[in-house]
XYZ file of C-alpha atoms in Angstrom:
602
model
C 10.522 -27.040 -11.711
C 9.427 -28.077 -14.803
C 12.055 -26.539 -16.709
C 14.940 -28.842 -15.176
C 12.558 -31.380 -17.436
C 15.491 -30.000 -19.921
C 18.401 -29.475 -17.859
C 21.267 -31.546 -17.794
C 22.794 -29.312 -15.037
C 22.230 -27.010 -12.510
C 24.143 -23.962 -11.298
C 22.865 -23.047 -7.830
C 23.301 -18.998 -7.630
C 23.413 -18.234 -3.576
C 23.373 -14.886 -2.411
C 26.621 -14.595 -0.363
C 25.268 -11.453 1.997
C 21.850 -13.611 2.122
C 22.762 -16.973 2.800
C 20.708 -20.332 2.197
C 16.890 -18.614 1.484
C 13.531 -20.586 1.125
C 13.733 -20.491 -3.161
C 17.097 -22.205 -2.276
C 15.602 -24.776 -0.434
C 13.066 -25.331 -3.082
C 15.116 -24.961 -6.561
C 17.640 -27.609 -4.495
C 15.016 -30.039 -3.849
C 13.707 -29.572 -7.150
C 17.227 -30.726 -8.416
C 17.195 -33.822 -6.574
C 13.855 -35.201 -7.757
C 15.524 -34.776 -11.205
C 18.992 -36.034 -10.032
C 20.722 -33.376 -11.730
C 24.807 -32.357 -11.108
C 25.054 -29.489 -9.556
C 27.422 -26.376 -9.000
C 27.086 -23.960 -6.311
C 27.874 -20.273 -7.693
C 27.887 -18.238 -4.164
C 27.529 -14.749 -5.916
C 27.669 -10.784 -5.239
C 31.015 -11.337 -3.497
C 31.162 -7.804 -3.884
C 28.874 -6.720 -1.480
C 28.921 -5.212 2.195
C 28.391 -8.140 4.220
C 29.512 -10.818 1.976
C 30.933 -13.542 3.660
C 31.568 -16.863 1.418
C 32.791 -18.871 4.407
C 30.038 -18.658 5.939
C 27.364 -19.205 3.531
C 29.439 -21.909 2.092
C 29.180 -23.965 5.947
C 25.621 -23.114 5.738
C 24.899 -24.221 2.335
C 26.734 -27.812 3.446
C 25.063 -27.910 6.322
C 21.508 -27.335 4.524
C 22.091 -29.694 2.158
C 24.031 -31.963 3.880
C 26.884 -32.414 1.549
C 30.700 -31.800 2.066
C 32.059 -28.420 1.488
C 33.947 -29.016 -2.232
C 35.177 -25.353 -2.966
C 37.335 -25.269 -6.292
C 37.402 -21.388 -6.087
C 38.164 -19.060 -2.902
C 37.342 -15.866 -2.877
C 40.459 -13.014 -2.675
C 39.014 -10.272 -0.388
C 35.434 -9.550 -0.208
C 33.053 -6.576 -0.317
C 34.563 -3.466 -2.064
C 37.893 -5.204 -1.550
C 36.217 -8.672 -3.527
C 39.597 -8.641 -6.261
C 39.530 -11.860 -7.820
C 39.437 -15.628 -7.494
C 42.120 -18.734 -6.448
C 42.264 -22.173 -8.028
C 42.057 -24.153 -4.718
C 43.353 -27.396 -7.375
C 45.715 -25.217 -9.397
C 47.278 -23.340 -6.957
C 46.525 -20.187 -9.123
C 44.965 -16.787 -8.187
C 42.764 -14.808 -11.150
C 43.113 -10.745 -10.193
C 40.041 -9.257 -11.883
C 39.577 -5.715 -13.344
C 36.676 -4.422 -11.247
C 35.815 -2.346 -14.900
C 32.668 -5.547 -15.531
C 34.933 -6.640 -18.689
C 35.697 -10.089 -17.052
C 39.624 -9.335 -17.707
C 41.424 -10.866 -15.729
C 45.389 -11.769 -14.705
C 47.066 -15.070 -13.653
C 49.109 -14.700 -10.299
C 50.756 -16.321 -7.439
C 48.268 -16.726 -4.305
C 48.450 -13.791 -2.222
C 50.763 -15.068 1.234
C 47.859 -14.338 3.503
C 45.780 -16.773 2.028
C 48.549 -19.374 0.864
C 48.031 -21.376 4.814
C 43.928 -21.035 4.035
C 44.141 -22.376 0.213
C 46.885 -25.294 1.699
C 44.409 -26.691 3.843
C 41.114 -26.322 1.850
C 43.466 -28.196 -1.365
C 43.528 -31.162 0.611
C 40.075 -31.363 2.058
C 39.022 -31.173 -1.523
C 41.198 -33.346 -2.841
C 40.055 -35.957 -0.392
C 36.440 -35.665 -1.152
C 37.627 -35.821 -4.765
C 39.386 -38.961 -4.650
C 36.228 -40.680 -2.416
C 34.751 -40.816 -6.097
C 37.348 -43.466 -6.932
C 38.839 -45.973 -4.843
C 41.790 -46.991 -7.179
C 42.511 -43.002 -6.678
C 41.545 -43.040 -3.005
C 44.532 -46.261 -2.001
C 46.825 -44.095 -3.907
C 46.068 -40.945 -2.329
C 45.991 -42.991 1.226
C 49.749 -44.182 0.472
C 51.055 -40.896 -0.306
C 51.489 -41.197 -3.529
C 51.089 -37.923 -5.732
C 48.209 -37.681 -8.060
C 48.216 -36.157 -11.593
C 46.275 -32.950 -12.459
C 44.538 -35.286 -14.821
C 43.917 -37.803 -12.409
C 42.137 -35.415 -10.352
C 40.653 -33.850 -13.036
C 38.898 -37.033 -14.614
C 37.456 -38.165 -10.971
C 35.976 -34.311 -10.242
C 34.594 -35.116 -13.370
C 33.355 -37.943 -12.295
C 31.853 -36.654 -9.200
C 30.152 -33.756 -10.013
C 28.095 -36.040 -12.638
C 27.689 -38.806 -10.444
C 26.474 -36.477 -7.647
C 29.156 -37.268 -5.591
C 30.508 -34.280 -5.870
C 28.595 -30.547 -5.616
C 31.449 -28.397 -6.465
C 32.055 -24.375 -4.767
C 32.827 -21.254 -6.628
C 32.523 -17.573 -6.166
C 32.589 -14.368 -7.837
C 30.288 -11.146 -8.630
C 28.109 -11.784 -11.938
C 27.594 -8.143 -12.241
C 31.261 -7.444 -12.688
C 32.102 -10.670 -14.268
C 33.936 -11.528 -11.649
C 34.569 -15.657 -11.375
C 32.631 -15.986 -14.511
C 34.889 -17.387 -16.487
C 36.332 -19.944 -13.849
C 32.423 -20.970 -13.380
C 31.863 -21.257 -17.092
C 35.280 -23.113 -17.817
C 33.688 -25.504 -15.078
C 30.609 -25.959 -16.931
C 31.901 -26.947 -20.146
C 34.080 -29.467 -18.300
C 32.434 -30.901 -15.564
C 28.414 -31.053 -16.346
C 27.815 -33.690 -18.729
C 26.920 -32.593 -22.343
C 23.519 -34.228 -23.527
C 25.321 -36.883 -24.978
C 26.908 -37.919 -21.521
C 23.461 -38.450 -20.083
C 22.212 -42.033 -19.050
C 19.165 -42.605 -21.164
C 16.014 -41.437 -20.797
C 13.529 -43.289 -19.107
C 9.748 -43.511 -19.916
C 7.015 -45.747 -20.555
C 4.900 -47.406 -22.979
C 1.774 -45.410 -23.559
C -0.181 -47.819 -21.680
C 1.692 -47.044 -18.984
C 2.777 -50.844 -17.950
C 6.307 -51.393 -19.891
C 9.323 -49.675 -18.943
C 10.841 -47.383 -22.013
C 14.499 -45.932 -22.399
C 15.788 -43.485 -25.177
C 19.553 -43.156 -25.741
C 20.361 -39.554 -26.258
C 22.139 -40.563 -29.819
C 20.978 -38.911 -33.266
C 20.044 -41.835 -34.913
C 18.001 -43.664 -32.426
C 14.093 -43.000 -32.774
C 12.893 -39.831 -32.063
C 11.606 -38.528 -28.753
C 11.137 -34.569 -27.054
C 9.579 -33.467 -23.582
C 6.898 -30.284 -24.804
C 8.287 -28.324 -20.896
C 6.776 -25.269 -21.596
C 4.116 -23.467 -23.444
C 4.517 -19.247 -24.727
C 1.090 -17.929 -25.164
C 1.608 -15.112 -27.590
C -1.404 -12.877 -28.419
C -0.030 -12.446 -31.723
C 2.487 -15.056 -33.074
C -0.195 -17.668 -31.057
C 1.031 -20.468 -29.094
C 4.596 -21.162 -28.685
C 5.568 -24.684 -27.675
C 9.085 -25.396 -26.146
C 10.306 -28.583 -26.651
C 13.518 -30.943 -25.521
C 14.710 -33.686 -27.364
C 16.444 -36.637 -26.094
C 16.762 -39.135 -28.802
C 16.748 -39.461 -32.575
C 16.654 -36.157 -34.657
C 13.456 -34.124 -35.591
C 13.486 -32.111 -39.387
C 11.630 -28.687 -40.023
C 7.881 -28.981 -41.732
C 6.564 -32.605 -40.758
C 4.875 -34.692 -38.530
C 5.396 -35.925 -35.362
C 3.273 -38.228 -33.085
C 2.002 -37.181 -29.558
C 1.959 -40.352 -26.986
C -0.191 -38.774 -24.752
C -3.049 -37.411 -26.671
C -2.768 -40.470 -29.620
C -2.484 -37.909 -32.135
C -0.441 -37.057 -35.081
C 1.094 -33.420 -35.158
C 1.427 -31.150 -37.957
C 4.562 -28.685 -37.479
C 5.879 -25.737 -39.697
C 9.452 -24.184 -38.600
C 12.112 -25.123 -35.582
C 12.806 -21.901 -33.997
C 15.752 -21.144 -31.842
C 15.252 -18.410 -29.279
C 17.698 -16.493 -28.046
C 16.231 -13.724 -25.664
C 13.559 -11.853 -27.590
C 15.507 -13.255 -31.310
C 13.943 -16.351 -33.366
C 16.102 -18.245 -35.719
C 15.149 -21.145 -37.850
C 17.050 -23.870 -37.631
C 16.623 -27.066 -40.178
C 16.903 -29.859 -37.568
C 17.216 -30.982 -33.414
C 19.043 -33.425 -32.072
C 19.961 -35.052 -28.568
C 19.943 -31.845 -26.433
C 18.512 -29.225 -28.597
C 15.825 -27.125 -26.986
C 13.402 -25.366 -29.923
C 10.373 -23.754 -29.953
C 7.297 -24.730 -32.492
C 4.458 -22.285 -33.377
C 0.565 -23.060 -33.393
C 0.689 -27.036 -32.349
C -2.958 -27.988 -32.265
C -2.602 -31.421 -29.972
C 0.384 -30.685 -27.814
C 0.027 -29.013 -24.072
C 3.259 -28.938 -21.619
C 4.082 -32.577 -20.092
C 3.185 -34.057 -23.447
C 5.588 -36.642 -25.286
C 6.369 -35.942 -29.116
C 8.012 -39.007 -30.704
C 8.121 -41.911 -33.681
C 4.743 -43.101 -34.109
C 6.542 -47.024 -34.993
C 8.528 -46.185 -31.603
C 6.064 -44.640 -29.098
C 7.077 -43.811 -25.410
C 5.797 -41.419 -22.823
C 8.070 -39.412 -20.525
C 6.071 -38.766 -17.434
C 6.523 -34.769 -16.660
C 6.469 -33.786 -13.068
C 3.486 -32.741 -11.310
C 2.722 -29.024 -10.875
C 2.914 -27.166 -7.582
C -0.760 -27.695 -6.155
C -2.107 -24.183 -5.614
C -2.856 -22.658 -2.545
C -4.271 -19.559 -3.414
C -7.415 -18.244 -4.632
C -9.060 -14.634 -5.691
C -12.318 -13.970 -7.241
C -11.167 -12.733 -10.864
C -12.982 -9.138 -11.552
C -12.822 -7.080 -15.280
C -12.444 -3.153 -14.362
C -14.379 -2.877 -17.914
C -17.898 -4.294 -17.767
C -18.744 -6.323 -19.886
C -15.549 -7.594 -20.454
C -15.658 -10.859 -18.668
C -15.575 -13.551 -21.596
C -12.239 -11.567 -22.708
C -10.841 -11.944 -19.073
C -11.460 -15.694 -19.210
C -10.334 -16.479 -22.623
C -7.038 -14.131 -21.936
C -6.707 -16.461 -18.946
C -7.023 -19.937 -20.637
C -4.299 -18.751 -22.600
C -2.147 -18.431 -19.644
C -3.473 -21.545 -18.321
C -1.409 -23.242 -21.123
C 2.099 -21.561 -20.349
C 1.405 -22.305 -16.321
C 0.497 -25.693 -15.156
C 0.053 -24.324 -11.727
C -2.163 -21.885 -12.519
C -6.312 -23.296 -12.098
C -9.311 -21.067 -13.666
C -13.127 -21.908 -12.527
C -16.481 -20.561 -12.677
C -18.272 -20.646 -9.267
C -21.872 -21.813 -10.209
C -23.259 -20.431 -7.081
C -21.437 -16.861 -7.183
C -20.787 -16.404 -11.137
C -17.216 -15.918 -9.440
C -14.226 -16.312 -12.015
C -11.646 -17.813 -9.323
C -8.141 -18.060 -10.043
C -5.599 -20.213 -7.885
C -1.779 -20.001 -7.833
C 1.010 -20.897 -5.933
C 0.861 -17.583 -4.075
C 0.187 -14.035 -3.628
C 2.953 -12.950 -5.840
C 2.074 -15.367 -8.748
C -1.412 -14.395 -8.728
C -0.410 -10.455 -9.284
C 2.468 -11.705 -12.037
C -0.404 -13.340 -13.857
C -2.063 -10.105 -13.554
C 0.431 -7.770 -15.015
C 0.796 -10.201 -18.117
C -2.773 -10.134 -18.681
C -2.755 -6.946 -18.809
C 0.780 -6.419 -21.095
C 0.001 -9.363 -23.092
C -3.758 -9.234 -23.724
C -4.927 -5.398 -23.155
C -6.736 -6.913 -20.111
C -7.239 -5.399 -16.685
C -8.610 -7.121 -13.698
C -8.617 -6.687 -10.235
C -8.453 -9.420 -7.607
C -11.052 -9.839 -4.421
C -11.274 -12.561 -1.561
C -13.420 -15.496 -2.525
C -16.711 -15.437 -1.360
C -17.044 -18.557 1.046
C -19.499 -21.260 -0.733
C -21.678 -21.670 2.209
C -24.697 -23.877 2.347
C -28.080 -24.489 3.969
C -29.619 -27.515 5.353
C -32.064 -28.464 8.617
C -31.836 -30.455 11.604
C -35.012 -32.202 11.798
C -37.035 -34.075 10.021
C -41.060 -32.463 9.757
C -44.006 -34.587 8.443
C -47.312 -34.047 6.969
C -46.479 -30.399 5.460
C -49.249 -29.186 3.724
C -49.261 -26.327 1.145
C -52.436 -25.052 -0.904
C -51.926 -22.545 -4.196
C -54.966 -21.123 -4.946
C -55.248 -18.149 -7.057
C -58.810 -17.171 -8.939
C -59.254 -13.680 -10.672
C -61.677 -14.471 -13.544
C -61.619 -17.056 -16.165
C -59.100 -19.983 -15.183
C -57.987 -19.741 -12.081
C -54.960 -22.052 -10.179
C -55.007 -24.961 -8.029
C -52.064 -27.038 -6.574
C -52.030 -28.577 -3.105
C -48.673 -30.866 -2.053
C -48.626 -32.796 1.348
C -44.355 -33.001 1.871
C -42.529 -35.091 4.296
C -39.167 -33.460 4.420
C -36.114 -35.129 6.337
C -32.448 -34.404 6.980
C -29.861 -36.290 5.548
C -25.963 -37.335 6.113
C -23.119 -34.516 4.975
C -22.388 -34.150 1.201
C -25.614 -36.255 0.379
C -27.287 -33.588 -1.884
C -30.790 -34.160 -2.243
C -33.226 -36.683 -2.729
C -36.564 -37.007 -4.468
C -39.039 -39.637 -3.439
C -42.787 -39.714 -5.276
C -44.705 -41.808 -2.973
C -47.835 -41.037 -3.881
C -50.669 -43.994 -3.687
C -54.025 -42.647 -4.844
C -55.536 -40.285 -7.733
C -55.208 -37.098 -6.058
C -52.478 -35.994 -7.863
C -52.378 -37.014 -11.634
C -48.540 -38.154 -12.102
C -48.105 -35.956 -15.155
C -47.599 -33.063 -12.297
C -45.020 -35.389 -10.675
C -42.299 -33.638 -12.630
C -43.225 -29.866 -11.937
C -43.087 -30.744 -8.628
C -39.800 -31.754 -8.665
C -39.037 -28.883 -10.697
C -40.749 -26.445 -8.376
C -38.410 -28.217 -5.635
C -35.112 -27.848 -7.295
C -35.514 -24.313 -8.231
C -36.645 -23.808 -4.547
C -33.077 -25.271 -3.308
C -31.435 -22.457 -5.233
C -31.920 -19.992 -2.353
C -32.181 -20.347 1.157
C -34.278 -18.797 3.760
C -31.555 -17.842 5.995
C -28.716 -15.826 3.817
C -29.664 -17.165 0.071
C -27.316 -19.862 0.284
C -28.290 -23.050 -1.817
C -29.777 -25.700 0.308
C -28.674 -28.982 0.416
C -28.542 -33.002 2.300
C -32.583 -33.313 2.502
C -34.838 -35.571 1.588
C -38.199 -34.869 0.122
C -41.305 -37.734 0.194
C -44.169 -36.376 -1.827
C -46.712 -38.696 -0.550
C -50.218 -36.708 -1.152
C -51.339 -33.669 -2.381
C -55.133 -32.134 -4.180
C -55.901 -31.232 -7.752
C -58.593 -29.799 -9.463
C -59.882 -31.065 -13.179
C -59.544 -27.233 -14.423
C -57.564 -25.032 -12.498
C -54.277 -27.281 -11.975
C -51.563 -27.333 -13.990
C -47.598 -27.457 -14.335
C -47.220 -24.101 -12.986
C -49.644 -24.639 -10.063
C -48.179 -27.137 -8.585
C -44.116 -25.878 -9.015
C -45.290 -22.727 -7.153
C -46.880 -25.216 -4.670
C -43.888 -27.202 -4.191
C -41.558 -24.431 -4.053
C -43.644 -22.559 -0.736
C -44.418 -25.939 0.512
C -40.562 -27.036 0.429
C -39.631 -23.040 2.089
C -42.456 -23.593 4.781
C -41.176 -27.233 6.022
C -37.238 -25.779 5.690
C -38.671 -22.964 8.492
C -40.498 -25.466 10.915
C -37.102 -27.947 10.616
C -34.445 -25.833 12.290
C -32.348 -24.786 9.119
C -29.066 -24.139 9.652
C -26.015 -22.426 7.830
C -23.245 -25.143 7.343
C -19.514 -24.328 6.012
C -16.598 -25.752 3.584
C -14.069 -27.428 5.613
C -10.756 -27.881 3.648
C -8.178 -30.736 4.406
C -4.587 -28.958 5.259
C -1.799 -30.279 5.069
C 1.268 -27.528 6.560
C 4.884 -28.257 5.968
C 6.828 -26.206 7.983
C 10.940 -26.411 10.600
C 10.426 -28.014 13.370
C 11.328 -24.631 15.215
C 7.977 -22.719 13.631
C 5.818 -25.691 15.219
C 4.501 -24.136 18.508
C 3.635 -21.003 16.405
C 1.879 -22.674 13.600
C -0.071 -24.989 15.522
C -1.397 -22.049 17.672
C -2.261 -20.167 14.561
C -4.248 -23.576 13.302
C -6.164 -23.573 16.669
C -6.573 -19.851 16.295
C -8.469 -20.305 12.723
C -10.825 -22.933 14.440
C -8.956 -26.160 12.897
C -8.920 -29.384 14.490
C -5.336 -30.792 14.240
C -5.518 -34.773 13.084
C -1.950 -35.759 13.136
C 1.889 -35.215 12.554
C 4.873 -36.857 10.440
C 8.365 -36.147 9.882
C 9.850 -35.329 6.445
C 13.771 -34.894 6.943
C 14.713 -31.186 8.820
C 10.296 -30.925 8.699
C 6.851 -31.322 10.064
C 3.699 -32.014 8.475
C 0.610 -31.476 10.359
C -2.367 -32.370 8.893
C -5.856 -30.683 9.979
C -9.076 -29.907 9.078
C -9.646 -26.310 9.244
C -12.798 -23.840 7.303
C -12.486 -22.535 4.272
C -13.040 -18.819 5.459
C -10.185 -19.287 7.860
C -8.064 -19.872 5.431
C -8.842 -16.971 2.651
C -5.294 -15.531 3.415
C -3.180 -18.436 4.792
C -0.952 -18.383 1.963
C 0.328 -15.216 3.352
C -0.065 -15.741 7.036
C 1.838 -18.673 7.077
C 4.511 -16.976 5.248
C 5.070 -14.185 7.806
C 4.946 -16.928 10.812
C 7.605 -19.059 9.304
C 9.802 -16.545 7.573
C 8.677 -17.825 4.003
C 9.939 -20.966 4.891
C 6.625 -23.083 5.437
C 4.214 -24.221 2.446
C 0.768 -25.653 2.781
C -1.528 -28.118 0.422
C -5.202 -27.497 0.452
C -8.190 -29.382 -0.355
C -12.138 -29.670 0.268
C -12.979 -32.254 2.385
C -16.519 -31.818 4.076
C -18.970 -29.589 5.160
C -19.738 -28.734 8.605
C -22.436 -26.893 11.142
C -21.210 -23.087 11.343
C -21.330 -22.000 15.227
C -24.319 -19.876 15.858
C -22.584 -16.719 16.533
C -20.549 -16.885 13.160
C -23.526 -17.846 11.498
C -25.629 -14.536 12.773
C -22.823 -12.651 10.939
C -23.223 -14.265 7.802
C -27.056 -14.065 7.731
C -26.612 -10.394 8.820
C -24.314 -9.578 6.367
C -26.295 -11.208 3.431
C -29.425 -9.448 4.631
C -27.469 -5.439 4.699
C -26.994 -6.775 0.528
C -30.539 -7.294 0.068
């Protein structure tokens, strides 16, 4: 997604035994949130089952755009022998030897009827790009290969027109014809509209012609984290030209850049190159300021190109080192990563020491574990998230009264606290009141009472669970001149705090996350069963084209494997946001598990 930040045109490779699959779906609406042209390459012709007719209906239909096929396909499967120029009137025979040879012949008679009619469909959707070309075309009047040449053109960068092809990649069969279509029909960098951005304040409107001379400006798309050249920063310009060894400004951060050497890659090669231009994509090594999204450009011309947002993820494992001890290494390796893949999000979990990494899915999560482990020496291993429960009460108690005495020769201690303890709304926290009126209690002891309470709130009586959304008056309380201190009276307010938490009906509440489930309308029924299944309370549904989104509130440990369940429901063709929202009462019987289970780890 965000590497059609630097595309000026897609080719959409199709499986042509597979069909339209879910990446389709989501690499084509990728391409029209950038408005990119677009070809469609329906590939592996070759194969049993291949059926380019079909896919190419179902593609159309998908999509909803006209069928536009410049190529047809002569044969398929093991008898897949070449191309035909539907515009040309040409057939290309291919060597099946994976040289990409090929010969220039008449159309085979058996498909001279088929190629006849599919010519003039496309030459009709062709000439709907023009309408000096469409009157002519109405009125019978023949058009020039050029004419129809320039308005395909014309089409296929306008959007107009999403141009067919087949072949078989592997052989090299229809590679040429795809490539030839390439060069001439998706605009060069110099054929683009300008770029549009902003001021870095955000409030003025900012364009960049793609033309050497005009001031400087490149998209940093993507970041290489490279445990020994460093970091690797890939970056797109669209205006003005940038020379090796200088400086650059970044818009976002309001920083000035020191670079070394452009580098062209080419696969695993590096060249240097003196200069980029309109188009160019390079690489630059060790860029202190710069992350992926960020603007590089004139400091005298700023402007900011905003770079889309990342996939949300919808994910998460608990992150765990095989080698003790190891754990800093496993989250610096990580951070790393965390710059090459904006989806990617890396946390500690104050209450479990958890490392938790999120992703986009199952799959990404293990990627990012095989290139920790190739890149960085690192091995991990990933485990369900524990579920952040919390404690709380139900009632309010007054007039709790704890006494800490302890005397075994010489000084001995003395702390009574008189605690009126209260419940309080959801997601509240806690809340410290002093309230005392007399000299009972000297106020210096105030604060280790408050200590003694938040250290107390840790760890829960029920399953050890932090305890939170009370309310805590210390109104009264005893001292003595000799034996209280600090100490004495945190110890005090700690039991004092546990003993009203018993008498006031605690209770073990859970993290409910806000869902949101895209999904056909055909996989409704099942995924709105599966929601009630997981104990989530559906709030409400909208339409999004050929799609449903039902939103719900549903708990966190529900939803530890979602990701994957929802993927098996809707044949991969369903995807989910996630987010906390509130915290809730967990039913008694649930709850008995938990406090069971946290009890068998004691």
């Amino acid at each position: 997604r965000a590497a059609l930040q630097a595309a000026d045109g897609v080719v959409v490779v199709i499986d042509a035994t597979a069909g339209v699959k879910v990446g389709t779906e989501k690499v084509w609406a990728f391409t029209e949130e950038q408005h990119l042209p677009r070809i469609v390459f329906i590939n592996k012709m070759d194969r049993e089952r291949a059926d380019f007719f079909k896919v190419m209906e179902e593609t159309a239909d998908a999509f909803e755009i006209k069928p536009t096929p410049l190529f047809l396909p002569i044969g398929a499967e093991d008898r897949f022998a070449g191309v035909v120029d539907v515009v040309k009137e040409k057939a290309y025979v291919y060597d099946k030897d994976g040289s990409g040879r090929f010969e220039t012949d008449a159309i085979p008679e058996d498909m001279q009827e088929t190629v006849a009619e599919w010519r003039e469909k496309v030459i009709e959707n062709v000439v709907e790009v023009n309408d000096d070309l469409m009157e002519k075309y109405l009125e019978g009047e023949d058009l020039s290969p050029s004419e129809i040449e320039e308005t395909l053109v014309e089409g296929i960068r306008s959007g107009a027109v999403i141009p067919m092809m087949c072949g078989a990649a592997v052989l090299s069969m229809g590679v040429p014809q795809l490539m030839d279509l390439i060069v001439l029909g998706l605009p060069s960098p110099l054929d683009r509209e300008p770029k549009e951005g902003v001021s870095p304040g955000g409030e003025e409107p900012v364009s960049r012609s793609p033309l050497p001379d005009a001031p400087f400006s490149a998209l940093a798309f993507k970041t290489i984290a490279d445990p020994f050249a460093g970091k690797l920063t890939l970056i797109r310009v669209f205006s003005g030209t940038m020379a090796a060894d200088g400086t650059t400004y970044n818009a976002n951060k309001e920083a000035k850049e020191k670079y070394g050497q452009l580098l062209l890659i080419e696969g695993k090669k590096q060249q240097s190159v003196e200069a980029a231009g309109p188009g160019d994509i390079v690489a630059i090594a060790k860029l202190k300021e710069t992350a992926t999204g960020d603007t590089l450009c004139d400091m005298d011309d700023p402007v900011i190109y905003r770079p889309v947002e990342p996939l949300p993820p919808v994910i998460s494992y608990a992150v765990e080192a095989k080698v003790k001890g190891s754990e800093d290494k496993v989250f610096s390796s990580l951070n790393k990563l965390l710059e090459e893949d904006p989806t990617l999000r890396l946390e500690r979990d104050q209450t479990t020491s958890e490392i938790i990494l999120s992703g986009t899915g199952q799959i990404h999560l293990e990627t990012i574990c095989e290139r920790l482990s190739r890149k960085f020496g690192v091995e991990v291993t990933l485990n369900p998230v524990k579920v952040p429960y919390r404690e709380t009460i139900k009632k309010a108690v007054k007039q709790v009264i704890y006494r800490h005495k302890k005397q075994s020769g010489g000084r001995g201690q003395f702390a009574e606290v008189h605690f009126d303890v209260s419940p309080l709304e959801r997601d509240k926290g806690f809340e410290f009141e002093e309230a005392l009126t007399g000299m009972n209690v000297p106020r210096n002891f105030v604060p280790a009472v408050e200590k003694g309470l938040n250290e107390a709130l840790q760890t829960g009586i029920l399953a050890g669970y932090p305890v939170v959304d009370l309310k805590v008056r210390f109104y009264d309380g005893k001292s003595h001149d000799v034996d209280s201190s600090e100490m004495a009276f945190k110890i005090a307010a700690s039991m004092c705090l546990k003993k009203a938490i018993q008498e006031a009906t605690p209770i073990l509440i859970e993290p409910i996350m806000k869902v949101e489930v895209t999904i056909p309308e055909d996989a409704m029924g099942d995924v709105m069963g599966d929601l009630n299944g997981r104990r989530g309370r559906v709030l409400g549904m909208d339409s999004l084209g050929k799609y449903q989104v039902i939103k719900a509130h549903v708990p966190m440990a529900e939803m530890l494997t979602y990701a994957l369940d929802l993927n098996s429901i809707t044949g991969g063709r369903g995807s989910f946001t996630m987010e906390h929202s509130h915290y809730e009462e967990l039913p008694a019987q649930l709850a008995e598990k938990v406090i069971a289970a946290a009890k068998e780890k004691e």
